[in-house]
mmCIF file of C-alpha atoms and ligand atoms in Angstrom:
data_model
loop_
_atom_site.group_PDB
_atom_site.id
_atom_site.type_symbol
_atom_site.label_atom_id
_atom_site.label_comp_id
_atom_site.label_asym_id
_atom_site.label_seq_id
_atom_site.Cartn_x
_atom_site.Cartn_y
_atom_site.Cartn_z
ATOM 1 C CA MET A 29 72.035 -22.924 -2.111
ATOM 2 C CA THR A 30 73.130 -19.727 -3.484
ATOM 3 C CA ALA A 31 76.125 -18.741 -5.728
ATOM 4 C CA THR A 32 77.804 -17.465 -2.715
ATOM 5 C CA THR A 33 77.090 -20.516 -0.413
ATOM 6 C CA ILE A 34 78.092 -23.484 -2.747
ATOM 7 C CA ALA A 35 79.830 -26.124 -0.747
ATOM 8 C CA PRO A 36 83.402 -27.049 -2.251
ATOM 9 C CA GLY A 37 82.556 -30.635 -2.754
ATOM 10 C CA ALA A 38 79.413 -29.809 -4.384
ATOM 11 C CA LEU A 39 81.333 -28.950 -7.690
ATOM 12 C CA ARG A 40 83.045 -32.552 -7.786
ATOM 13 C CA LEU A 41 81.024 -35.301 -8.831
ATOM 14 C CA ASP A 42 83.527 -37.767 -7.211
ATOM 15 C CA ARG A 43 82.860 -35.922 -3.737
ATOM 16 C CA ALA A 44 79.040 -35.779 -3.956
ATOM 17 C CA LYS A 45 76.284 -38.374 -2.955
ATOM 18 C CA PRO A 46 73.621 -39.690 -5.504
ATOM 19 C CA PHE A 47 70.214 -38.231 -4.667
ATOM 20 C CA ASP A 48 68.405 -40.380 -2.090
ATOM 21 C CA ALA A 49 64.565 -39.867 -2.359
ATOM 22 C CA ARG A 50 63.863 -41.382 1.062
ATOM 23 C CA ALA A 51 65.914 -38.256 2.540
ATOM 24 C CA GLN A 52 65.817 -35.387 0.178
ATOM 25 C CA ARG A 53 63.885 -33.465 -1.912
ATOM 26 C CA LEU A 54 63.757 -31.787 -5.342
ATOM 27 C CA VAL A 55 64.145 -28.148 -4.861
ATOM 28 C CA CYS A 56 62.862 -25.962 -8.018
ATOM 29 C CA MET A 57 65.802 -24.070 -9.221
ATOM 30 C CA GLY A 58 64.458 -22.194 -12.371
ATOM 31 C CA ARG A 59 61.484 -22.399 -15.097
ATOM 32 C CA THR A 60 61.220 -21.640 -18.477
ATOM 33 C CA SER A 61 58.149 -20.886 -20.446
ATOM 34 C CA HIS A 62 57.941 -22.631 -23.818
ATOM 35 C CA SER A 63 54.111 -21.118 -24.077
ATOM 36 C CA ALA A 64 51.176 -20.307 -21.941
ATOM 37 C CA ASP A 65 50.554 -23.702 -20.801
ATOM 38 C CA ALA A 66 53.798 -25.448 -21.237
ATOM 39 C CA ALA A 67 57.068 -24.996 -18.980
ATOM 40 C CA SER A 68 60.148 -26.772 -17.863
ATOM 41 C CA PHE A 69 61.106 -26.695 -14.382
ATOM 42 C CA LEU A 70 64.748 -27.731 -13.187
ATOM 43 C CA PHE A 71 65.389 -29.147 -9.936
ATOM 44 C CA ARG A 72 68.635 -29.616 -7.750
ATOM 45 C CA ALA A 73 68.710 -32.327 -4.691
ATOM 46 C CA GLU A 74 68.136 -30.643 -1.436
ATOM 47 C CA GLY A 75 71.293 -30.527 0.261
ATOM 48 C CA GLY A 76 73.148 -31.427 -2.695
ATOM 49 C CA GLY A 77 73.999 -34.378 -4.837
ATOM 50 C CA PHE A 78 74.123 -35.988 -8.137
ATOM 51 C CA PHE A 79 71.331 -37.918 -10.006
ATOM 52 C CA ALA A 80 71.960 -41.227 -11.670
ATOM 53 C CA TYR A 81 69.234 -42.165 -14.315
ATOM 54 C CA GLU A 82 69.231 -42.944 -17.766
ATOM 55 C CA PRO A 83 67.772 -40.853 -20.612
ATOM 56 C CA GLY A 84 64.359 -41.474 -21.212
ATOM 57 C CA GLN A 85 63.167 -42.422 -17.466
ATOM 58 C CA PHE A 86 60.576 -40.402 -15.325
ATOM 59 C CA VAL A 87 60.521 -39.410 -11.877
ATOM 60 C CA THR A 88 57.397 -39.254 -9.750
ATOM 61 C CA LEU A 89 56.750 -36.030 -7.992
ATOM 62 C CA GLU A 90 53.992 -35.356 -5.095
ATOM 63 C CA LEU A 91 52.538 -32.086 -5.836
ATOM 64 C CA PRO A 92 51.074 -30.166 -2.724
ATOM 65 C CA LEU A 93 47.718 -29.516 -3.862
ATOM 66 C CA ALA A 94 44.931 -27.786 -1.664
ATOM 67 C CA ALA A 95 42.826 -31.018 -1.615
ATOM 68 C CA GLY A 96 45.497 -33.296 -0.975
ATOM 69 C CA PRO A 97 48.908 -34.752 -1.994
ATOM 70 C CA LEU A 98 48.784 -35.520 -5.676
ATOM 71 C CA HIS A 99 51.465 -37.904 -7.360
ATOM 72 C CA ARG A 100 52.553 -37.791 -10.817
ATOM 73 C CA THR A 101 54.801 -39.009 -13.531
ATOM 74 C CA TYR A 102 57.141 -36.984 -15.540
ATOM 75 C CA THR A 103 59.726 -38.088 -18.114
ATOM 76 C CA LEU A 104 62.868 -36.168 -17.603
ATOM 77 C CA SER A 105 63.955 -33.588 -20.454
ATOM 78 C CA SER A 106 67.308 -33.444 -18.782
ATOM 79 C CA THR A 107 70.348 -35.658 -19.614
ATOM 80 C CA PRO A 108 72.315 -37.512 -16.908
ATOM 81 C CA SER A 109 75.420 -36.279 -18.659
ATOM 82 C CA ARG A 110 74.682 -32.918 -16.786
ATOM 83 C CA PRO A 111 74.165 -34.855 -13.333
ATOM 84 C CA PHE A 112 73.878 -32.022 -10.846
ATOM 85 C CA ALA A 113 70.316 -31.332 -11.852
ATOM 86 C CA VAL A 114 66.901 -32.941 -13.258
ATOM 87 C CA GLU A 115 64.443 -31.312 -15.557
ATOM 88 C CA VAL A 116 60.801 -31.929 -16.074
ATOM 89 C CA THR A 117 58.834 -30.110 -18.948
ATOM 90 C CA VAL A 118 55.056 -30.051 -18.611
ATOM 91 C CA LYS A 119 52.260 -29.309 -20.658
ATOM 92 C CA ALA A 120 48.789 -28.370 -19.141
ATOM 93 C CA GLN A 121 46.225 -29.611 -21.234
ATOM 94 C CA GLY A 122 42.335 -30.398 -20.672
ATOM 95 C CA ALA A 123 41.728 -31.497 -16.955
ATOM 96 C CA SER A 124 45.394 -32.124 -16.143
ATOM 97 C CA GLN A 125 45.286 -30.731 -12.405
ATOM 98 C CA ALA A 126 48.905 -31.656 -11.803
ATOM 99 C CA SER A 127 50.498 -29.902 -14.744
ATOM 100 C CA ARG A 128 48.208 -27.222 -14.338
ATOM 101 C CA TRP A 129 49.477 -26.824 -10.969
ATOM 102 C CA MET A 130 52.953 -26.870 -11.533
ATOM 103 C CA ILE A 131 52.427 -24.054 -14.292
ATOM 104 C CA GLU A 132 50.358 -21.841 -11.951
ATOM 105 C CA HIS A 133 52.040 -22.453 -8.442
ATOM 106 C CA LEU A 134 55.437 -24.007 -8.978
ATOM 107 C CA ARG A 135 58.427 -21.313 -8.378
ATOM 108 C CA PRO A 136 61.927 -21.427 -7.754
ATOM 109 C CA GLY A 137 62.618 -22.341 -4.146
ATOM 110 C CA MET A 138 59.928 -24.401 -3.461
ATOM 111 C CA ALA A 139 60.764 -28.238 -2.896
ATOM 112 C CA LEU A 140 58.845 -31.340 -3.787
ATOM 113 C CA LYS A 141 59.059 -35.062 -2.477
ATOM 114 C CA ALA A 142 59.934 -37.458 -5.566
ATOM 115 C CA LEU A 143 60.571 -41.006 -6.108
ATOM 116 C CA ALA A 144 64.037 -42.020 -7.598
ATOM 117 C CA PRO A 145 64.225 -41.849 -11.478
ATOM 118 C CA ALA A 146 62.731 -45.070 -13.085
ATOM 119 C CA GLY A 147 61.585 -46.415 -16.224
ATOM 120 C CA ARG A 148 62.219 -48.838 -19.294
ATOM 121 C CA PHE A 149 61.898 -46.386 -22.007
ATOM 122 C CA THR A 150 65.714 -45.734 -22.146
ATOM 123 C CA LEU A 151 68.350 -46.203 -25.073
ATOM 124 C CA SER A 152 69.550 -49.376 -23.338
ATOM 125 C CA ALA A 153 66.408 -50.794 -24.781
ATOM 126 C CA ALA A 154 67.700 -50.349 -28.000
ATOM 127 C CA ASP A 155 69.080 -53.446 -30.524
ATOM 128 C CA PRO A 156 72.909 -52.910 -30.996
ATOM 129 C CA ALA A 157 72.972 -54.357 -34.370
ATOM 130 C CA ALA A 158 70.359 -51.461 -35.523
ATOM 131 C CA ARG A 159 71.935 -48.845 -37.542
ATOM 132 C CA GLY A 160 70.657 -46.018 -35.760
ATOM 133 C CA TYR A 161 67.576 -44.224 -34.011
ATOM 134 C CA LEU A 162 64.331 -43.148 -35.265
ATOM 135 C CA PHE A 163 62.576 -40.790 -32.408
ATOM 136 C CA VAL A 164 59.056 -39.959 -33.296
ATOM 137 C CA SER A 165 56.983 -37.722 -30.612
ATOM 138 C CA ALA A 166 54.047 -35.576 -30.590
ATOM 139 C CA GLY A 167 53.379 -32.721 -28.038
ATOM 140 C CA SER A 168 54.907 -33.297 -24.930
ATOM 141 C CA GLY A 169 56.429 -36.872 -26.055
ATOM 142 C CA ALA A 170 59.148 -34.748 -26.946
ATOM 143 C CA THR A 171 60.162 -34.823 -23.493
ATOM 144 C CA PRO A 172 62.193 -38.158 -23.252
ATOM 145 C CA MET A 173 63.600 -37.573 -26.954
ATOM 146 C CA MET A 174 65.288 -34.208 -25.780
ATOM 147 C CA SER A 175 66.915 -36.113 -22.706
ATOM 148 C CA MET A 176 68.203 -38.971 -25.035
ATOM 149 C CA LEU A 177 69.221 -35.945 -27.743
ATOM 150 C CA ARG A 178 70.919 -34.130 -25.206
ATOM 151 C CA TRP A 179 72.712 -36.851 -23.970
ATOM 152 C CA LEU A 180 74.105 -38.335 -27.571
ATOM 153 C CA ALA A 181 75.002 -34.512 -27.991
ATOM 154 C CA ASP A 182 77.254 -34.801 -24.964
ATOM 155 C CA CYS A 183 78.227 -38.309 -24.978
ATOM 156 C CA ALA A 184 77.831 -39.571 -28.511
ATOM 157 C CA PRO A 185 77.690 -36.923 -31.033
ATOM 158 C CA GLU A 186 78.127 -38.883 -34.292
ATOM 159 C CA ALA A 187 75.202 -41.129 -33.688
ATOM 160 C CA ASP A 188 72.716 -41.669 -36.456
ATOM 161 C CA VAL A 189 69.370 -40.150 -35.593
ATOM 162 C CA VAL A 190 66.375 -39.279 -37.180
ATOM 163 C CA TYR A 191 63.754 -37.006 -35.017
ATOM 164 C CA LEU A 192 60.536 -36.559 -36.035
ATOM 165 C CA HIS A 193 58.142 -34.270 -34.025
ATOM 166 C CA VAL A 194 54.761 -33.647 -34.628
ATOM 167 C CA ALA A 195 53.000 -30.545 -33.258
ATOM 168 C CA ARG A 196 49.579 -28.856 -33.604
ATOM 169 C CA ARG A 197 50.753 -25.034 -34.579
ATOM 170 C CA PRO A 198 54.816 -24.402 -35.677
ATOM 171 C CA GLU A 199 54.540 -22.228 -32.049
ATOM 172 C CA ASP A 200 54.126 -25.538 -30.304
ATOM 173 C CA ILE A 201 57.015 -27.392 -31.359
ATOM 174 C CA LEU A 202 59.151 -27.856 -27.765
ATOM 175 C CA PHE A 203 62.766 -27.190 -27.565
ATOM 176 C CA HIS A 204 62.711 -25.916 -31.489
ATOM 177 C CA HIS A 205 65.603 -23.833 -30.680
ATOM 178 C CA GLU A 206 67.426 -25.913 -28.826
ATOM 179 C CA LEU A 207 67.061 -28.862 -31.017
ATOM 180 C CA GLU A 208 68.317 -26.554 -33.935
ATOM 181 C CA LEU A 209 71.322 -25.902 -32.079
ATOM 182 C CA ILE A 210 72.196 -29.845 -31.521
ATOM 183 C CA ASP A 211 71.254 -30.266 -34.752
ATOM 184 C CA ALA A 212 74.527 -28.136 -35.804
ATOM 185 C CA GLY A 213 76.699 -30.261 -33.853
ATOM 186 C CA MET A 214 75.522 -33.514 -34.625
ATOM 187 C CA PRO A 215 76.611 -34.259 -38.190
ATOM 188 C CA ASN A 216 74.264 -37.465 -38.625
ATOM 189 C CA LEU A 217 71.087 -36.005 -37.113
ATOM 190 C CA ARG A 218 68.303 -35.178 -39.100
ATOM 191 C CA LEU A 219 65.182 -33.310 -37.674
ATOM 192 C CA GLY A 220 61.990 -32.992 -38.857
ATOM 193 C CA PHE A 221 59.014 -31.022 -37.880
ATOM 194 C CA LEU A 222 55.337 -31.544 -38.846
ATOM 195 C CA VAL A 223 52.631 -29.708 -38.117
ATOM 196 C CA SER A 224 48.844 -29.914 -38.116
ATOM 197 C CA GLN A 225 48.003 -26.329 -38.868
ATOM 198 C CA GLY A 226 49.883 -23.720 -40.237
ATOM 199 C CA ALA A 227 51.341 -20.507 -38.377
ATOM 200 C CA GLY A 228 49.346 -19.124 -35.426
ATOM 201 C CA PRO A 229 47.292 -15.764 -35.425
ATOM 202 C CA LYS A 230 48.804 -12.177 -35.545
ATOM 203 C CA GLY A 231 51.818 -11.694 -32.931
ATOM 204 C CA GLY A 232 51.911 -15.591 -31.876
ATOM 205 C CA GLY A 233 53.636 -18.255 -33.946
ATOM 206 C CA ARG A 234 56.362 -18.487 -36.329
ATOM 207 C CA ARG A 235 55.526 -16.484 -39.597
ATOM 208 C CA GLY A 236 56.735 -17.702 -42.414
ATOM 209 C CA TRP A 237 56.384 -21.104 -41.690
ATOM 210 C CA ALA A 238 57.890 -23.351 -44.599
ATOM 211 C CA GLY A 239 57.913 -27.056 -43.199
ATOM 212 C CA PRO A 240 55.158 -29.617 -43.941
ATOM 213 C CA VAL A 241 51.643 -29.391 -42.733
ATOM 214 C CA GLY A 242 49.608 -32.538 -42.466
ATOM 215 C CA ARG A 243 49.275 -35.682 -40.883
ATOM 216 C CA LEU A 244 52.529 -38.523 -40.271
ATOM 217 C CA ASP A 245 51.624 -40.870 -42.960
ATOM 218 C CA ASP A 246 53.975 -43.831 -44.439
ATOM 219 C CA THR A 247 55.286 -41.371 -47.018
ATOM 220 C CA ARG A 248 56.334 -38.465 -44.745
ATOM 221 C CA LEU A 249 57.849 -41.143 -42.425
ATOM 222 C CA SER A 250 59.880 -42.924 -45.412
ATOM 223 C CA LEU A 251 60.916 -39.428 -46.890
ATOM 224 C CA LEU A 252 62.884 -38.474 -43.766
ATOM 225 C CA ALA A 253 64.089 -41.729 -42.985
ATOM 226 C CA PRO A 254 64.165 -44.035 -45.932
ATOM 227 C CA ASP A 255 66.068 -46.657 -43.857
ATOM 228 C CA LEU A 256 63.855 -46.580 -41.201
ATOM 229 C CA ASP A 257 63.378 -50.651 -41.291
ATOM 230 C CA GLY A 258 67.104 -50.803 -40.015
ATOM 231 C CA ARG A 259 66.334 -48.562 -36.910
ATOM 232 C CA ASP A 260 65.056 -48.707 -33.500
ATOM 233 C CA VAL A 261 62.019 -46.699 -33.211
ATOM 234 C CA PHE A 262 61.348 -44.806 -30.139
ATOM 235 C CA CYS A 263 57.594 -43.156 -29.995
ATOM 236 C CA CYS A 264 56.268 -40.819 -27.491
ATOM 237 C CA GLY A 265 52.899 -39.037 -27.443
ATOM 238 C CA PRO A 266 49.138 -39.229 -26.983
ATOM 239 C CA GLU A 267 47.944 -42.904 -26.813
ATOM 240 C CA GLY A 268 45.925 -42.342 -30.212
ATOM 241 C CA PHE A 269 49.287 -40.710 -31.812
ATOM 242 C CA MET A 270 51.417 -43.581 -30.665
ATOM 243 C CA ASP A 271 48.746 -46.242 -32.005
ATOM 244 C CA SER A 272 49.113 -44.717 -35.360
ATOM 245 C CA VAL A 273 52.522 -44.611 -35.157
ATOM 246 C CA ARG A 274 52.510 -48.710 -34.224
ATOM 247 C CA ALA A 275 49.665 -49.472 -36.746
ATOM 248 C CA LEU A 276 51.929 -47.702 -39.703
ATOM 249 C CA LEU A 277 55.103 -49.507 -38.836
ATOM 250 C CA GLU A 278 53.177 -52.992 -38.552
ATOM 251 C CA ALA A 279 51.490 -52.182 -41.890
ATOM 252 C CA ARG A 280 55.030 -51.707 -43.614
ATOM 253 C CA GLY A 281 56.492 -54.772 -42.011
ATOM 254 C CA PHE A 282 58.735 -53.040 -39.259
ATOM 255 C CA PRO A 283 60.339 -55.804 -36.806
ATOM 256 C CA MET A 284 58.205 -54.824 -33.854
ATOM 257 C CA ALA A 285 60.990 -56.108 -31.432
ATOM 258 C CA ARG A 286 62.781 -52.984 -32.454
ATOM 259 C CA TYR A 287 59.721 -50.626 -31.607
ATOM 260 C CA HIS A 288 59.725 -48.945 -28.299
ATOM 261 C CA GLN A 289 57.140 -46.935 -26.638
ATOM 262 C CA GLU A 290 56.186 -44.692 -23.464
ATOM 263 C CA SER A 291 53.265 -46.233 -21.939
ATOM 264 C CA PHE A 292 51.929 -43.666 -19.322
ATOM 265 C CA GLY A 293 48.104 -43.640 -19.141
ATOM 266 C CA ALA A 294 47.419 -46.903 -19.819
ATOM 267 C CA THR A 295 43.637 -47.072 -20.154
ATOM 268 C CA GLY A 296 41.292 -48.774 -17.939
ATOM 269 C CA ALA A 297 42.903 -47.747 -14.662
ATOM 270 C CA GLY A 298 39.718 -47.080 -12.894
ATOM 271 C CA GLU A 299 37.798 -49.896 -13.755
ATOM 272 C CA PRO A 300 38.205 -53.192 -12.898
ATOM 273 C CA ALA A 301 39.778 -55.717 -15.101
ATOM 274 C CA PRO A 302 38.044 -58.791 -16.617
ATOM 275 C CA VAL A 303 38.186 -61.521 -13.946
ATOM 276 C CA THR A 304 40.712 -64.524 -13.969
ATOM 277 C CA ALA A 305 39.613 -68.030 -13.411
ATOM 278 C CA ALA A 306 41.564 -67.846 -10.600
ATOM 279 C CA GLN A 307 40.044 -64.680 -8.737
ATOM 280 C CA ALA A 308 36.544 -65.986 -9.670
ATOM 281 C CA GLN A 309 37.113 -69.436 -8.103
ATOM 282 C CA ALA A 310 39.227 -68.050 -5.067
ATOM 283 C CA ALA A 311 36.791 -65.296 -4.066
ATOM 284 C CA PRO A 312 33.598 -65.438 -5.940
ATOM 285 C CA ALA A 313 32.163 -63.116 -3.131
ATOM 286 C CA GLY A 314 35.048 -60.553 -3.635
ATOM 287 C CA ALA A 315 38.091 -61.376 -1.417
ATOM 288 C CA PRO A 316 38.595 -59.580 2.002
ATOM 289 C CA ILE A 317 41.287 -57.079 2.287
ATOM 290 C CA ARG A 318 42.414 -55.713 5.751
ATOM 291 C CA PHE A 319 44.311 -52.389 5.939
ATOM 292 C CA THR A 320 46.328 -52.714 8.774
ATOM 293 C CA LEU A 321 47.752 -48.978 9.246
ATOM 294 C CA SER A 322 44.395 -47.568 9.047
ATOM 295 C CA ASP A 323 42.375 -50.266 10.917
ATOM 296 C CA ARG A 324 39.714 -50.656 8.275
ATOM 297 C CA GLU A 325 38.310 -53.839 5.978
ATOM 298 C CA ALA A 326 37.111 -53.966 2.588
ATOM 299 C CA ARG A 327 36.063 -56.719 -0.176
ATOM 300 C CA ALA A 328 37.522 -56.527 -3.587
ATOM 301 C CA ILE A 329 34.858 -57.232 -5.954
ATOM 302 C CA PRO A 330 36.335 -59.858 -8.560
ATOM 303 C CA GLY A 331 38.767 -58.094 -10.659
ATOM 304 C CA GLN A 332 39.247 -54.808 -8.689
ATOM 305 C CA THR A 333 42.631 -53.969 -7.729
ATOM 306 C CA VAL A 334 43.824 -53.566 -4.124
ATOM 307 C CA LEU A 335 44.164 -49.566 -5.059
ATOM 308 C CA GLN A 336 40.439 -49.482 -6.244
ATOM 309 C CA ALA A 337 39.225 -51.444 -2.995
ATOM 310 C CA ALA A 338 41.423 -49.101 -0.574
ATOM 311 C CA ARG A 339 39.707 -45.856 -2.419
ATOM 312 C CA GLY A 340 36.607 -47.598 -1.959
ATOM 313 C CA ALA A 341 37.315 -48.072 1.823
ATOM 314 C CA GLY A 342 38.553 -44.689 2.009
ATOM 315 C CA VAL A 343 42.222 -45.639 2.692
ATOM 316 C CA ARG A 344 44.792 -43.803 0.797
ATOM 317 C CA ILE A 345 47.473 -45.643 -0.819
ATOM 318 C CA PRO A 346 49.842 -43.035 -3.153
ATOM 319 C CA ALA A 347 49.524 -43.688 -6.511
ATOM 320 C CA ALA A 348 50.469 -42.155 -9.776
ATOM 321 C CA CYS A 349 50.943 -43.865 -13.223
ATOM 322 C CA GLU A 350 48.408 -46.526 -12.644
ATOM 323 C CA SER A 351 49.614 -48.929 -14.779
ATOM 324 C CA GLY A 352 52.273 -50.688 -12.660
ATOM 325 C CA LEU A 353 55.352 -48.362 -13.975
ATOM 326 C CA CYS A 354 56.487 -45.940 -11.672
ATOM 327 C CA GLY A 355 56.304 -47.903 -8.034
ATOM 328 C CA THR A 356 54.267 -45.010 -6.169
ATOM 329 C CA CYS A 357 51.738 -47.471 -4.986
ATOM 330 C CA LYS A 358 54.237 -50.153 -3.490
ATOM 331 C CA VAL A 359 53.040 -51.190 -0.397
ATOM 332 C CA MET A 360 53.950 -54.455 1.845
ATOM 333 C CA ALA A 361 50.906 -56.921 1.618
ATOM 334 C CA ALA A 362 50.689 -60.705 2.780
ATOM 335 C CA GLY A 363 48.115 -63.048 1.166
ATOM 336 C CA PRO A 364 47.216 -64.074 -2.653
ATOM 337 C CA VAL A 365 47.232 -61.524 -5.531
ATOM 338 C CA GLU A 366 47.996 -61.484 -8.835
ATOM 339 C CA MET A 367 50.117 -58.872 -9.936
ATOM 340 C CA SER A 368 50.449 -57.623 -13.450
ATOM 341 C CA HIS A 369 53.074 -55.078 -13.631
ATOM 342 C CA ASN A 370 55.063 -52.884 -16.099
ATOM 343 C CA GLY A 371 58.652 -52.823 -14.335
ATOM 344 C CA GLY A 372 57.706 -50.762 -11.377
ATOM 345 C CA ILE A 373 59.010 -52.927 -8.998
ATOM 346 C CA LEU A 374 62.037 -55.206 -8.332
ATOM 347 C CA ASP A 375 62.074 -59.160 -7.903
ATOM 348 C CA GLU A 376 63.567 -58.560 -4.528
ATOM 349 C CA GLU A 377 60.758 -56.439 -3.414
ATOM 350 C CA ILE A 378 58.532 -58.940 -4.585
ATOM 351 C CA GLU A 379 60.290 -61.584 -2.573
ATOM 352 C CA GLU A 380 60.297 -59.292 0.715
ATOM 353 C CA GLY A 381 56.302 -58.942 0.373
ATOM 354 C CA TYR A 382 55.860 -55.815 -1.665
ATOM 355 C CA ILE A 383 53.281 -55.525 -4.206
ATOM 356 C CA LEU A 384 51.704 -52.359 -6.397
ATOM 357 C CA ALA A 385 48.508 -52.138 -5.531
ATOM 358 C CA CYS A 386 47.600 -50.497 -8.657
ATOM 359 C CA CYS A 387 48.071 -53.945 -10.570
ATOM 360 C CA SER A 388 47.378 -56.408 -7.998
ATOM 361 C CA ARG A 389 44.112 -58.419 -7.613
ATOM 362 C CA PRO A 390 43.542 -60.578 -4.600
ATOM 363 C CA THR A 391 42.833 -63.985 -5.023
ATOM 364 C CA GLY A 392 41.988 -64.732 -1.611
ATOM 365 C CA ALA A 393 42.188 -63.108 2.251
ATOM 366 C CA ILE A 394 45.267 -60.683 2.057
ATOM 367 C CA SER A 395 46.365 -57.768 4.550
ATOM 368 C CA VAL A 396 47.791 -54.651 3.643
ATOM 369 C CA ASP A 397 50.044 -52.193 5.132
ATOM 370 C CA ALA A 398 48.283 -49.159 4.452
HETATM 371 S S1 FES B 427 50.997 -45.830 -9.589
HETATM 372 FE FE1 FES B 427 52.392 -46.194 -10.768
HETATM 373 S S2 FES B 427 53.155 -48.375 -10.358
HETATM 374 FE FE2 FES B 427 51.178 -48.146 -9.398
#
């Protein structure tokens, strides 16, 4: 779709159809570079349509790497109050093959397969009785906060929000300029930035950084949000950062029912979990698995997931989060399994016979459509 080929119906929400992940792909419309290793990508639905989701949710993208498709989940930084496009913001770090591929190869006009937005890290998880929100993020953990803030700026600009973002250097603060613009339109928003290093070397960075430098601690948090115990806290960032925020809040007696954190990258996904009594009794030598579509057999050692057993047998089941969140690894199966998921599958789907391969462990002989 170009500026000269926009169908009249595409301009009106009441004439548009919702994005259908089974039939449509996401077409990249543009990219905004934040730094050498961070960029935002804007997508529309191929053939038109709108996106229905909650601020804070994620999408799972299928990235066509040379070695084969790779599925990865990315939190949306866009707001559903602007429903004809979605945006993800990625930061390539360490061995992040997927984000690196996006930064180096994804260009406007390219189309990607995707799963519909999902996830429970949303404003609807907040306690309606809380006095406001405290958002705390580090690094690319700013993305769901940006989605929520953009939505609040559009739909509830009077909302009482404190947002603290932690970055390594001033020039690493994602969305810095836009946050300051949002701040100007939200009278009850308080923004705070904390960096662990000062301004960058000559030519880079924000010169004259006058903000705080150091580590997040209870004093800094209390200074920015003296009333934080009455707020709902949303936290997103590297696991170690979220662990330290959680510990800090627990130490001050914060009511943790009002603490929410994005839990991508659960640890241990690649290793067998502790063996439960049911698994040990039911299949001491390992449960036999038949992969019907690829006509292969495997034996899941006690504690091993269906996904791990499939990989061992050379059977490909798409997976992204590997922690029961995104639903990418959903497969039809028959036979007994213990499944411990994090919302990536609906009760009706379980009744129909679906499981999430990444968090299901067989307790007897099963067959899997893969
Ligand atoms: S890979 Fe995300 S739920 Fe299994």
